[in-house]
Amino acid sequence: MPADPPVTRPIKKLLVANRGEIALRVLRACREEGIATVAVYSEADRDALHVRYADEAYLIGPAPSSESYLSIPNLLDAARTSGADAVHPGYGFLSENAGFAQACANAGLVFVGPPPAAISLLGDKAMARRAMKQAGIPLVPGTDRVTDPEAALAFGAEAGYPVLVKAAGGGGGRGIRVVATPDELAGALQQASQEALQAFGDAGVYLEKYLLPVRHVEIQIMADSHGTVVGLGERECSIQRRHQKIIEEAPSVAVSPELRGRMIAAAVAAARAADYRGAGTVEFLLDRDSRFYFLEVNTRLQVEHPVTELLTGRDLVRDQLRVAAGQPLGYTQDDVSPRGWALECRITAEDPHNSFLPSLGRVRLAQLPSGPGVRVDSSLYDGLEVSPYYDSLLAKVIVWGEDRAQAIARMRRALDEFVLLGVKTNIPFHRYLLDHQDFQAGAISTSFLEGVMEDFGKAATANRDLAAITAAVLAHSGLSPASAAPGQASADGPAARSAWATAYRMRNSGYWKV
Ligand code: ADP
Ligand code: ADP
Ligand code: MG
């Protein structure tokens, strides 16, 4: 228990310092809690859903996030003008910026997140490793910050290659470099350090052994200022592209109840070692022998938090708000009772048939899936302009099922219902993955996608050929274009076909006007 009794500060009006689906997610929780809401927006986001949803909205600058969503003075101005008494940073942007958390505190605002000291400690991945080592938590074999090539070579010789050079201030899958042989190491170290300085404002790098094959398994934690720390179970996030998650699920097929208990205990110890408060995620790598290794702590709400919400029935944003207001969490480890299976697909505006390049433009029609066990957290609306300024995440489709098979079946059904015209998305790729037998068997690791990419490309080409043949045959037989239309989308695989067919019917019925 902390020495001083925690101060309770009720939140009456909250400003969300973010955009997109996560801003809307936070605003919804506030609405349920009876908290007045303030949105902020850049010039590119005037019509955004979060702006329309909030009680008030303030323009904070032009489209580039450096002049709007990342501008601490502009955000504090909006907070002052609106009379907000709290700030929720969402994820990305300033959510892991200790300076912002401190600036909020200095301005008399409740920051819905951990204390600045915990953000600083855990945001420096090399420092976090040191703290976790002291707390007795198993680490990925690695080093402190390194500048000396000799020290790096000594680690490489001891750990074996390949090794990774990682930026101490890195995040979002960026700032990670694979080094296959000792002769590449000195150069990689220097280059990585320069890049890290540019990208993260910190030249610090450290080394880790490149563990393969492993799963990414993380534990959601929630801590209050009354001494309670709870672990809400794991999420398996091994389906990654360029070290960024695209499908997440819970529970993990690789985690037994006994292992879960040990991982939760380690995550709770990590939170205690950092004097943590609020929602956080302790990320681990899990090897084939069920050994787990600390990777990092994300000191914020995670993109994939809804997976845990569906599994446990808890509202993590509501918990965040309560804890930030100084209230006790109100439940303990014994009250956490996960049920069934949950899956999330991140839907991004990227073209899977063209090296996942961002797909920009205007959304003509967005028709979101629904029905039993389906939740969609999205920033989509008809007419949304997908711009190059921000992250490509458009929506998250999250499903719940009694077991993994039902969750997968529901996700396939939900993605088939998802109609999105105007920009390309990764939905066809998700559909392909969900059909993959290794995914269905749960035989996955962080390198799963590497092997799958090429097959996906081949399958897509085959589908395109098939579509051309089908179209030619249909044209020759004099069938109506309506029945031929779905074939156009078969370049995207059978998944997109039915969504396309729906859209086609809607256009013919006059629903959709371009
Ligand atoms: P998670 O484990 O929650 O997915 P990530 O490290 O992938 O965490 O980052 C969270 C999200 O925030 C991702 O969608 C990422 O692309 C986005 N993000 C990270 N940094 C920024 C930033 N500076 N501005 C906007 N979005 C960001
Ligand atoms: P970020 O801060 O960008 O999220 P992480 O350290 O969490 O960086 O790593 C992101 C991903 O990169 C992990 O989920 C994992 O797939 C891969 N990765 C990172 N470090 C290692 C490692 N030492 N061995 C194997 N894979 C790793
Ligand atoms: Mg990470």
Coordinates of C-alpha atoms and ligand atoms in Angstrom, one line a residue:
M1 CA 0.0 0.0 0.0
P2 CA 1.3 3.5 -0.8
A3 CA 2.2 5.6 2.3
D4 CA -0.2 8.5 1.4
P5 CA -3.9 7.8 1.1
P6 CA -4.8 8.2 -2.6
V7 CA -6.7 11.4 -3.5
T8 CA -10.0 11.0 -5.2
R9 CA -10.7 13.4 -8.0
P10 CA -13.9 12.9 -9.8
I11 CA -13.8 13.4 -13.6
K12 CA -16.6 15.6 -14.9
K13 CA -15.4 16.6 -18.3
L14 CA -12.8 14.7 -20.3
L15 CA -10.8 15.7 -23.4
V16 CA -9.7 12.9 -25.7
A17 CA -6.3 13.8 -27.2
N18 CA -6.6 11.5 -30.2
R19 CA -8.6 10.7 -33.3
G20 CA -10.0 7.7 -35.2
E21 CA -11.7 4.6 -33.7
I22 CA -9.9 4.9 -30.3
A23 CA -11.2 8.5 -29.8
L24 CA -14.7 7.2 -30.3
R25 CA -14.1 4.2 -28.1
V26 CA -13.1 6.5 -25.2
L27 CA -16.0 9.0 -25.8
R28 CA -18.4 6.1 -25.6
A29 CA -17.1 5.0 -22.2
C30 CA -17.5 8.6 -21.0
R31 CA -21.0 8.8 -22.2
E32 CA -21.9 5.7 -20.2
E33 CA -20.2 7.1 -17.1
G34 CA -22.0 10.5 -17.3
I35 CA -18.7 12.3 -18.1
A36 CA -19.0 15.4 -20.5
T37 CA -16.8 15.0 -23.5
V38 CA -14.4 17.2 -25.5
A39 CA -13.0 16.1 -28.9
V40 CA -10.0 17.7 -30.7
Y41 CA -9.4 17.6 -34.4
S42 CA -7.0 18.6 -37.1
E43 CA -8.1 20.4 -40.3
A44 CA -8.2 17.0 -42.0
D45 CA -10.6 15.6 -39.5
R46 CA -13.4 18.3 -39.5
D47 CA -16.1 15.7 -40.4
A48 CA -14.7 12.8 -38.3
L49 CA -17.0 10.6 -36.2
H50 CA -15.3 11.5 -33.0
V51 CA -15.9 15.2 -33.7
R52 CA -19.6 14.6 -34.2
Y53 CA -19.9 12.3 -31.2
A54 CA -18.4 14.6 -28.6
D55 CA -20.3 17.2 -26.7
E56 CA -17.8 19.8 -27.9
A57 CA -14.9 19.8 -30.4
Y58 CA -11.9 22.1 -30.8
L59 CA -9.7 22.6 -33.8
I60 CA -6.1 22.1 -32.8
G61 CA -4.2 22.7 -36.0
P62 CA -3.4 21.6 -39.6
A63 CA -3.4 18.0 -40.8
P64 CA 0.2 17.0 -40.0
S65 CA 0.1 15.5 -36.5
S66 CA 3.2 17.3 -35.4
E67 CA 1.2 20.5 -35.6
S68 CA -2.1 19.1 -34.2
Y69 CA -2.4 15.8 -32.3
L70 CA 1.2 16.0 -31.1
S71 CA 1.1 19.6 -30.1
I72 CA 1.1 19.8 -26.3
P73 CA 0.4 23.5 -26.2
N74 CA -2.5 23.3 -28.6
L75 CA -4.0 20.4 -26.6
L76 CA -3.6 22.2 -23.3
D77 CA -5.2 25.3 -24.8
A78 CA -8.2 23.2 -25.9
A79 CA -8.4 21.7 -22.4
R80 CA -8.3 25.1 -20.8
T81 CA -10.9 26.7 -23.1
S82 CA -13.3 23.8 -22.7
G83 CA -12.9 23.6 -19.0
A84 CA -12.0 19.9 -19.1
D85 CA -10.6 18.4 -15.9
A86 CA -9.1 15.2 -17.5
V87 CA -7.3 14.0 -20.6
H88 CA -7.3 10.6 -22.2
P89 CA -4.4 10.1 -24.6
G90 CA -5.7 7.0 -26.4
Y91 CA -2.9 5.0 -28.1
G92 CA -0.1 6.2 -30.4
F93 CA 0.5 10.0 -30.5
L94 CA 1.3 11.3 -27.0
S95 CA 0.0 8.3 -25.1
E96 CA 3.5 7.2 -24.0
N97 CA 5.0 10.6 -23.6
A98 CA 5.9 11.3 -20.0
G99 CA 6.3 15.0 -20.8
F100 CA 2.7 15.2 -21.8
A101 CA 1.5 13.3 -18.7
Q102 CA 3.5 15.8 -16.6
A103 CA 2.2 18.8 -18.5
C104 CA -1.3 17.7 -17.9
A105 CA -0.6 17.3 -14.2
N106 CA 1.0 20.7 -14.1
A107 CA -2.1 22.2 -15.7
G108 CA -4.2 20.6 -13.0
L109 CA -5.7 17.9 -15.3
V110 CA -6.1 14.2 -14.5
F111 CA -4.1 12.3 -17.0
V112 CA -5.8 8.9 -17.7
G113 CA -2.7 6.8 -17.7
P114 CA 0.2 5.8 -15.5
P115 CA 2.3 8.3 -13.6
P116 CA 5.0 10.1 -15.6
A117 CA 7.8 8.2 -13.8
A118 CA 6.4 4.9 -14.8
I119 CA 6.0 6.1 -18.4
S120 CA 9.6 7.3 -18.5
L121 CA 11.0 4.1 -16.9
L122 CA 9.1 1.7 -19.2
G123 CA 9.3 3.8 -22.3
D124 CA 13.0 3.3 -22.3
K125 CA 13.2 -0.3 -23.3
A126 CA 16.8 -0.8 -22.1
M127 CA 16.0 0.8 -18.7
A128 CA 12.8 -1.3 -18.4
R129 CA 14.9 -4.5 -19.0
R130 CA 17.1 -3.6 -16.1
A131 CA 14.2 -2.9 -13.8
M132 CA 12.6 -6.2 -14.8
K133 CA 15.8 -8.1 -14.3
Q134 CA 16.0 -6.8 -10.8
A135 CA 12.4 -7.8 -10.2
G136 CA 13.4 -11.4 -11.1
I137 CA 11.4 -11.5 -14.4
P138 CA 12.9 -13.6 -17.2
L139 CA 14.2 -11.4 -20.1
V140 CA 14.9 -12.0 -23.7
P141 CA 18.7 -12.6 -23.6
G142 CA 20.2 -9.2 -24.4
T143 CA 22.2 -6.2 -23.4
D144 CA 21.9 -2.8 -21.8
R145 CA 22.4 0.2 -24.2
V146 CA 25.4 -0.4 -26.4
T147 CA 27.7 2.0 -28.2
D148 CA 30.9 0.0 -28.2
P149 CA 31.1 -2.5 -31.2
E150 CA 33.4 -4.7 -29.2
A151 CA 30.7 -5.2 -26.5
A152 CA 28.2 -5.9 -29.2
L153 CA 30.4 -8.5 -30.8
A154 CA 31.0 -10.1 -27.4
F155 CA 27.2 -10.5 -27.0
G156 CA 26.8 -11.8 -30.5
A157 CA 29.4 -14.5 -29.9
E158 CA 27.8 -15.5 -26.6
A159 CA 24.2 -15.5 -27.7
G160 CA 24.7 -16.7 -31.3
Y161 CA 23.3 -15.1 -34.5
P162 CA 21.0 -13.7 -35.7
V163 CA 20.7 -10.9 -33.2
L164 CA 18.5 -7.8 -33.2
V165 CA 19.6 -4.2 -32.8
K166 CA 16.6 -2.5 -31.2
A167 CA 16.0 1.2 -30.5
A168 CA 15.5 1.9 -26.8
G169 CA 12.8 4.4 -27.7
G170 CA 11.3 2.3 -30.4
G171 CA 7.6 1.4 -30.9
G172 CA 5.0 0.3 -33.4
G173 CA 7.3 -2.3 -34.8
R174 CA 9.9 0.3 -35.9
G175 CA 13.5 0.5 -34.9
I176 CA 14.2 -3.2 -35.1
R177 CA 17.0 -4.5 -37.3
V178 CA 18.1 -8.1 -37.8
V179 CA 21.9 -8.8 -37.9
A180 CA 22.8 -12.2 -39.4
T181 CA 26.5 -12.3 -39.0
P182 CA 29.3 -10.6 -36.9
D183 CA 30.7 -8.6 -39.8
E184 CA 27.4 -6.7 -40.2
L185 CA 27.2 -5.8 -36.5
A186 CA 29.3 -2.7 -36.2
G187 CA 27.7 -1.1 -39.2
A188 CA 24.2 -2.0 -38.1
L189 CA 24.8 -0.6 -34.7
Q190 CA 25.9 2.8 -36.1
Q191 CA 23.1 3.0 -38.6
A192 CA 20.4 1.9 -36.2
S193 CA 21.6 4.5 -33.7
Q194 CA 21.4 7.3 -36.3
E195 CA 17.9 6.1 -37.4
A196 CA 16.8 5.9 -33.8
L197 CA 17.9 9.4 -33.1
Q198 CA 15.9 10.6 -36.1
A199 CA 12.8 8.6 -35.5
F200 CA 12.5 8.6 -31.7
G201 CA 14.8 11.5 -30.6
D202 CA 17.0 9.0 -28.7
A203 CA 20.1 7.4 -30.3
G204 CA 20.1 4.6 -27.7
V205 CA 20.1 1.0 -29.0
Y206 CA 20.5 -2.4 -27.4
L207 CA 20.8 -5.9 -28.6
E208 CA 18.6 -9.0 -28.1
K209 CA 19.0 -12.5 -29.3
Y210 CA 16.6 -13.1 -32.2
L211 CA 14.4 -15.8 -30.7
L212 CA 12.8 -18.1 -33.4
P213 CA 10.3 -19.6 -33.5
V214 CA 8.3 -17.8 -30.8
R215 CA 4.8 -16.6 -30.1
H216 CA 4.0 -13.0 -29.0
V217 CA 1.9 -13.4 -25.8
E218 CA 1.0 -10.4 -23.7
I219 CA -0.7 -9.9 -20.4
Q220 CA -3.3 -7.1 -19.9
I221 CA -2.9 -5.6 -16.5
M222 CA -4.9 -3.0 -14.5
A223 CA -3.6 -1.4 -11.4
D224 CA -5.2 1.1 -9.0
S225 CA -3.7 3.5 -6.4
H226 CA -4.9 1.4 -3.5
G227 CA -2.4 -1.5 -4.0
T228 CA -4.5 -3.7 -6.3
V229 CA -2.9 -5.1 -9.5
V230 CA -4.9 -7.5 -11.6
G231 CA -3.9 -9.5 -14.6
L232 CA -6.7 -9.9 -17.1
G233 CA -5.2 -12.9 -18.9
E234 CA -3.3 -13.1 -22.2
R235 CA -3.6 -12.1 -25.8
E236 CA -1.8 -14.0 -28.5
C237 CA -0.5 -11.5 -31.1
S238 CA 1.8 -13.7 -33.2
I239 CA 0.2 -12.8 -36.5
Q240 CA 2.4 -9.8 -37.4
R241 CA 3.6 -8.1 -40.5
R242 CA 6.9 -6.2 -40.1
H243 CA 6.6 -6.7 -36.3
Q244 CA 3.2 -5.1 -36.2
K245 CA 0.2 -7.1 -35.1
I246 CA -2.7 -7.6 -37.5
I247 CA -4.7 -10.4 -35.9
E248 CA -5.0 -10.9 -32.1
E249 CA -6.8 -13.5 -30.1
A250 CA -7.5 -14.7 -26.6
P251 CA -6.9 -17.0 -25.0
S252 CA -3.7 -18.4 -26.6
V253 CA -3.7 -22.1 -27.7
A254 CA -0.2 -22.3 -26.3
V255 CA -1.0 -21.2 -22.8
S256 CA -2.1 -23.7 -20.2
P257 CA -3.8 -22.6 -17.0
E258 CA -0.6 -23.2 -15.1
L259 CA 1.5 -21.2 -17.5
R260 CA -1.2 -18.4 -17.5
G261 CA -0.9 -18.2 -13.7
R262 CA 2.9 -17.8 -14.0
M263 CA 2.7 -15.2 -16.7
I264 CA 0.1 -13.2 -14.8
A265 CA 2.3 -13.3 -11.7
A266 CA 5.3 -12.0 -13.7
A267 CA 3.2 -9.2 -15.3
V268 CA 1.9 -8.2 -11.9
A269 CA 5.4 -8.2 -10.5
A270 CA 6.5 -6.0 -13.5
A271 CA 3.7 -3.5 -12.7
R272 CA 4.7 -3.4 -9.1
A273 CA 8.3 -2.9 -9.9
A274 CA 7.4 0.2 -12.0
D275 CA 4.9 1.6 -9.5
Y276 CA 2.4 1.3 -12.2
R277 CA -1.2 2.6 -12.2
G278 CA -3.9 2.2 -14.8
A279 CA -4.1 -0.1 -17.9
G280 CA -0.9 -1.5 -19.3
T281 CA 0.3 -4.5 -21.3
V282 CA 3.3 -6.6 -20.4
E283 CA 4.6 -8.2 -23.6
F284 CA 6.4 -11.5 -23.6
L285 CA 7.9 -13.9 -26.2
L286 CA 6.9 -17.6 -25.6
D287 CA 9.1 -20.4 -27.0
R288 CA 8.2 -23.9 -27.9
D289 CA 9.2 -25.2 -24.5
S290 CA 6.7 -22.9 -22.8
R291 CA 9.5 -20.6 -21.6
F292 CA 8.5 -16.9 -21.6
Y293 CA 10.7 -13.9 -21.8
F294 CA 9.9 -10.2 -21.0
L295 CA 9.9 -8.0 -24.1
E296 CA 8.5 -4.6 -23.1
V297 CA 5.6 -2.8 -21.3
N298 CA 3.2 -0.7 -23.3
T299 CA 2.0 2.0 -20.8
R300 CA -1.4 2.7 -22.4
L301 CA -4.6 1.2 -23.7
Q302 CA -3.7 -1.2 -26.4
V303 CA -5.2 -1.4 -29.9
E304 CA -6.3 -4.9 -29.2
H305 CA -7.8 -4.3 -25.8
P306 CA -11.4 -5.3 -27.0
V307 CA -10.2 -8.9 -27.3
T308 CA -9.8 -8.9 -23.5
E309 CA -13.0 -7.0 -23.0
L310 CA -15.0 -9.6 -24.9
L311 CA -13.3 -12.4 -23.1
T312 CA -13.6 -11.1 -19.6
G313 CA -16.8 -8.9 -19.9
R314 CA -14.9 -5.9 -18.4
D315 CA -14.8 -2.4 -19.9
L316 CA -11.2 -1.4 -19.7
V317 CA -11.7 2.2 -20.5
R318 CA -14.2 2.5 -17.7
D319 CA -11.6 0.9 -15.4
Q320 CA -9.0 3.4 -16.6
L321 CA -11.3 6.3 -15.8
R322 CA -12.1 5.0 -12.3
V323 CA -8.5 4.3 -11.5
A324 CA -7.4 7.7 -12.8
A325 CA -10.0 9.4 -10.6
G326 CA -8.4 7.7 -7.6
Q327 CA -11.1 5.1 -7.0
P328 CA -10.3 1.5 -6.2
L329 CA -10.5 -0.9 -9.1
G330 CA -13.4 -2.7 -7.4
Y331 CA -12.4 -6.3 -8.4
T332 CA -9.6 -8.6 -7.7
Q333 CA -7.8 -11.4 -9.5
D334 CA -10.3 -13.9 -8.3
D335 CA -13.1 -12.0 -10.0
V336 CA -11.5 -12.3 -13.4
S337 CA -13.3 -15.1 -15.2
P338 CA -12.6 -15.3 -19.0
R339 CA -15.1 -17.1 -21.1
G340 CA -15.0 -18.5 -24.6
W341 CA -12.7 -17.2 -27.4
A342 CA -12.2 -13.7 -28.9
L343 CA -10.5 -12.7 -32.2
E344 CA -9.6 -9.3 -33.6
C345 CA -8.7 -8.3 -37.2
R346 CA -7.2 -4.9 -37.8
I347 CA -8.7 -3.5 -41.0
T348 CA -6.3 -1.1 -42.6
A349 CA -6.4 1.0 -45.8
E350 CA -3.6 -1.0 -47.4
D351 CA -3.6 -2.9 -50.7
P352 CA -2.6 -6.5 -50.0
H353 CA -2.2 -7.1 -53.8
N354 CA 0.2 -4.3 -54.1
S355 CA 2.9 -4.7 -51.3
F356 CA 0.4 -3.4 -48.7
L357 CA 0.9 0.2 -50.0
P358 CA -1.4 2.7 -48.3
S359 CA -4.6 3.1 -50.3
L360 CA -5.8 6.7 -50.2
G361 CA -9.0 8.3 -51.3
R362 CA -12.7 8.7 -50.5
V363 CA -14.8 5.9 -49.0
R364 CA -17.9 5.6 -51.2
L365 CA -19.7 3.1 -49.1
A366 CA -19.0 1.6 -45.7
Q367 CA -21.3 -1.1 -44.5
L368 CA -20.1 -2.6 -41.2
P369 CA -20.7 -6.2 -40.1
S370 CA -22.9 -6.9 -37.1
G371 CA -25.0 -9.8 -35.7
P372 CA -24.3 -12.3 -32.9
G373 CA -20.9 -12.0 -31.2
V374 CA -19.6 -9.2 -33.5
R375 CA -18.2 -5.9 -32.4
V376 CA -16.8 -3.3 -34.8
D377 CA -14.7 -0.3 -33.5
S378 CA -14.4 1.9 -36.5
S379 CA -13.9 5.5 -37.7
L380 CA -15.6 4.8 -41.1
Y381 CA -18.4 6.7 -42.7
D382 CA -19.6 7.2 -46.2
G383 CA -17.5 10.0 -47.7
L384 CA -14.5 9.6 -45.3
E385 CA -11.3 10.8 -47.0
V386 CA -8.5 8.5 -46.2
S387 CA -5.5 10.8 -46.0
P388 CA -1.8 10.0 -45.9
Y389 CA -1.4 11.9 -42.6
Y390 CA -2.3 9.2 -40.1
D391 CA -2.2 5.6 -39.3
S392 CA -3.9 3.4 -41.9
L393 CA -6.2 1.7 -39.3
L394 CA -9.8 2.1 -40.4
A395 CA -11.7 -0.4 -38.2
K396 CA -11.3 -3.3 -35.9
V397 CA -13.6 -6.3 -36.2
I398 CA -13.7 -8.2 -32.9
V399 CA -15.7 -11.4 -32.5
W400 CA -16.6 -13.6 -29.6
G401 CA -17.4 -17.4 -29.8
E402 CA -17.9 -20.2 -27.4
D403 CA -14.7 -21.7 -28.7
R404 CA -12.0 -20.9 -31.2
A405 CA -13.7 -22.6 -34.1
Q406 CA -16.9 -20.6 -33.6
A407 CA -14.9 -17.4 -33.2
I408 CA -13.1 -18.1 -36.5
A409 CA -16.4 -18.9 -38.2
R410 CA -17.9 -15.7 -37.0
M411 CA -15.0 -13.7 -38.1
R412 CA -15.2 -15.2 -41.6
R413 CA -18.9 -14.4 -41.7
A414 CA -18.3 -10.8 -40.4
L415 CA -15.6 -10.1 -42.9
D416 CA -17.8 -11.4 -45.7
E417 CA -20.5 -8.9 -44.6
F418 CA -18.0 -6.0 -44.5
V419 CA -18.6 -3.7 -47.6
L420 CA -16.1 -1.0 -48.2
L421 CA -15.9 0.8 -51.5
G422 CA -13.6 3.5 -52.5
V423 CA -10.4 2.4 -50.9
K424 CA -8.6 -0.9 -50.9
T425 CA -8.3 -2.7 -47.6
N426 CA -6.5 -5.8 -46.2
I427 CA -9.8 -7.6 -45.7
P428 CA -9.0 -10.1 -48.5
F429 CA -5.7 -10.9 -46.8
H430 CA -7.5 -11.5 -43.4
R431 CA -9.9 -13.8 -45.2
Y432 CA -7.0 -15.7 -46.7
L433 CA -5.4 -16.1 -43.3
L434 CA -8.6 -17.2 -41.6
D435 CA -8.9 -20.0 -44.2
H436 CA -5.3 -21.1 -43.7
Q437 CA -5.0 -24.5 -42.2
D438 CA -2.1 -23.6 -39.9
F439 CA -4.0 -20.6 -38.6
Q440 CA -7.0 -22.8 -38.0
A441 CA -4.9 -25.4 -36.2
G442 CA -3.3 -22.6 -34.1
A443 CA 0.1 -23.6 -35.4
I444 CA 1.4 -20.0 -35.6
S445 CA 4.5 -18.0 -34.6
T446 CA 5.7 -14.5 -35.2
S447 CA 7.3 -15.7 -38.5
F448 CA 4.0 -17.2 -39.7
L449 CA 3.3 -14.4 -42.2
E450 CA 6.6 -14.6 -43.9
G451 CA 5.8 -18.0 -45.2
V452 CA 2.3 -17.1 -46.1
M453 CA 2.9 -13.9 -48.1
E454 CA 4.1 -15.6 -51.2
D455 CA 1.2 -18.1 -51.3
F456 CA -1.3 -15.3 -50.9
G457 CA 0.2 -13.6 -53.9
K458 CA -0.1 -16.8 -56.0
A459 CA -3.6 -17.5 -54.8
A460 CA -4.7 -13.9 -55.7
T461 CA -3.2 -14.2 -59.2
A462 CA -5.0 -17.6 -59.7
N463 CA -8.2 -16.0 -58.5
R464 CA -7.8 -13.1 -61.0
D465 CA -7.3 -15.6 -63.8
L466 CA -10.3 -17.5 -62.7
A467 CA -12.3 -14.3 -62.6
A468 CA -11.3 -13.4 -66.1
I469 CA -12.3 -16.8 -67.4
T470 CA -15.6 -16.7 -65.5
A471 CA -16.4 -13.2 -66.9
A472 CA -15.6 -14.4 -70.5
V473 CA -17.8 -17.5 -70.2
L474 CA -20.6 -15.5 -68.7
A475 CA -20.3 -12.8 -71.4
H476 CA -20.3 -15.5 -74.0
S477 CA -23.4 -17.2 -72.6
G478 CA -25.3 -13.9 -72.6
L479 CA -25.9 -13.9 -68.8
S480 CA -26.8 -10.7 -67.2
P481 CA -24.1 -8.4 -65.9
A482 CA -25.6 -8.6 -62.4
S483 CA -24.6 -12.2 -62.1
A484 CA -21.2 -11.5 -63.5
A485 CA -20.4 -8.6 -61.2
P486 CA -19.4 -10.6 -58.2
G487 CA -16.8 -12.3 -60.3
Q488 CA -14.9 -9.0 -60.6
A489 CA -14.2 -9.1 -56.9
S490 CA -13.0 -12.6 -57.0
A491 CA -9.5 -11.2 -57.5
D492 CA -9.9 -10.5 -53.8
G493 CA -10.9 -14.1 -53.1
P494 CA -14.2 -15.6 -52.3
A495 CA -14.5 -13.4 -49.2
A496 CA -14.7 -10.1 -50.9
R497 CA -17.0 -11.6 -53.5
S498 CA -20.1 -11.7 -51.4
A499 CA -19.5 -8.2 -50.0
W500 CA -19.1 -7.0 -53.5
A501 CA -22.2 -8.8 -54.6
T502 CA -24.1 -7.0 -51.8
A503 CA -22.7 -3.7 -52.8
Y504 CA -23.6 -4.3 -56.4
R505 CA -27.2 -5.1 -55.5
M506 CA -27.4 -2.0 -53.4
R507 CA -26.2 0.1 -56.2
N508 CA -28.7 -1.4 -58.5
S509 CA -31.5 -0.7 -56.0
G510 CA -30.5 2.9 -55.9
Y511 CA -29.1 2.8 -52.3
W512 CA -25.6 3.7 -53.4
K513 CA -25.1 6.9 -55.5
V514 CA -21.7 7.8 -56.7
Ligands
ADP1 P1 -0.2 -2.1 -30.2 O1 0.5 -3.2 -29.5 O2 -1.3 -1.5 -29.3 O3 -0.7 -2.4 -31.5 P2 1.7 -0.4 -31.5 O4 3.0 -0.2 -31.0 O5 1.4 -1.1 -32.8 O6 0.8 -1.0 -30.3 O7 1.1 1.1 -31.7 C1 -0.2 1.4 -31.4 C2 -0.9 2.1 -32.5 O8 -0.6 3.4 -32.6 C3 -0.6 1.4 -33.9 O9 -1.7 1.4 -34.7 C4 0.5 2.4 -34.4 O10 0.6 2.4 -35.8 C5 0.0 3.7 -33.8 N1 1.0 4.6 -33.6 C6 2.2 4.4 -33.0 N2 2.9 5.6 -32.9 C7 2.1 6.5 -33.4 C8 2.2 7.9 -33.6 N3 3.2 8.6 -33.2 N4 1.1 8.6 -34.2 C9 0.0 7.9 -34.6 N5 -0.1 6.6 -34.4 C10 0.9 5.9 -33.9
ADP2 P1 7.7 -2.5 -30.4 O1 8.0 -1.5 -29.3 O2 8.0 -1.9 -31.7 O3 6.4 -3.1 -30.2 P2 8.8 -5.0 -29.5 O4 10.1 -5.1 -28.7 O5 7.6 -5.2 -28.7 O6 8.8 -3.6 -30.3 O7 8.8 -6.1 -30.7 C1 7.9 -6.1 -31.7 C2 7.8 -7.5 -32.3 O8 9.1 -7.8 -32.9 C3 7.6 -8.6 -31.3 O9 6.2 -8.8 -31.1 C4 8.2 -9.8 -32.0 O10 7.4 -10.3 -33.1 C5 9.4 -9.1 -32.7 N1 10.6 -9.2 -31.8 C6 11.1 -8.2 -31.0 N2 12.2 -8.6 -30.3 C7 12.4 -9.9 -30.7 C8 13.3 -10.9 -30.3 N3 14.3 -10.7 -29.5 N4 13.2 -12.1 -30.9 C9 12.2 -12.4 -31.7 N5 11.3 -11.5 -32.1 C10 11.4 -10.3 -31.6
MG3 MG 5.7 -4.2 -28.6

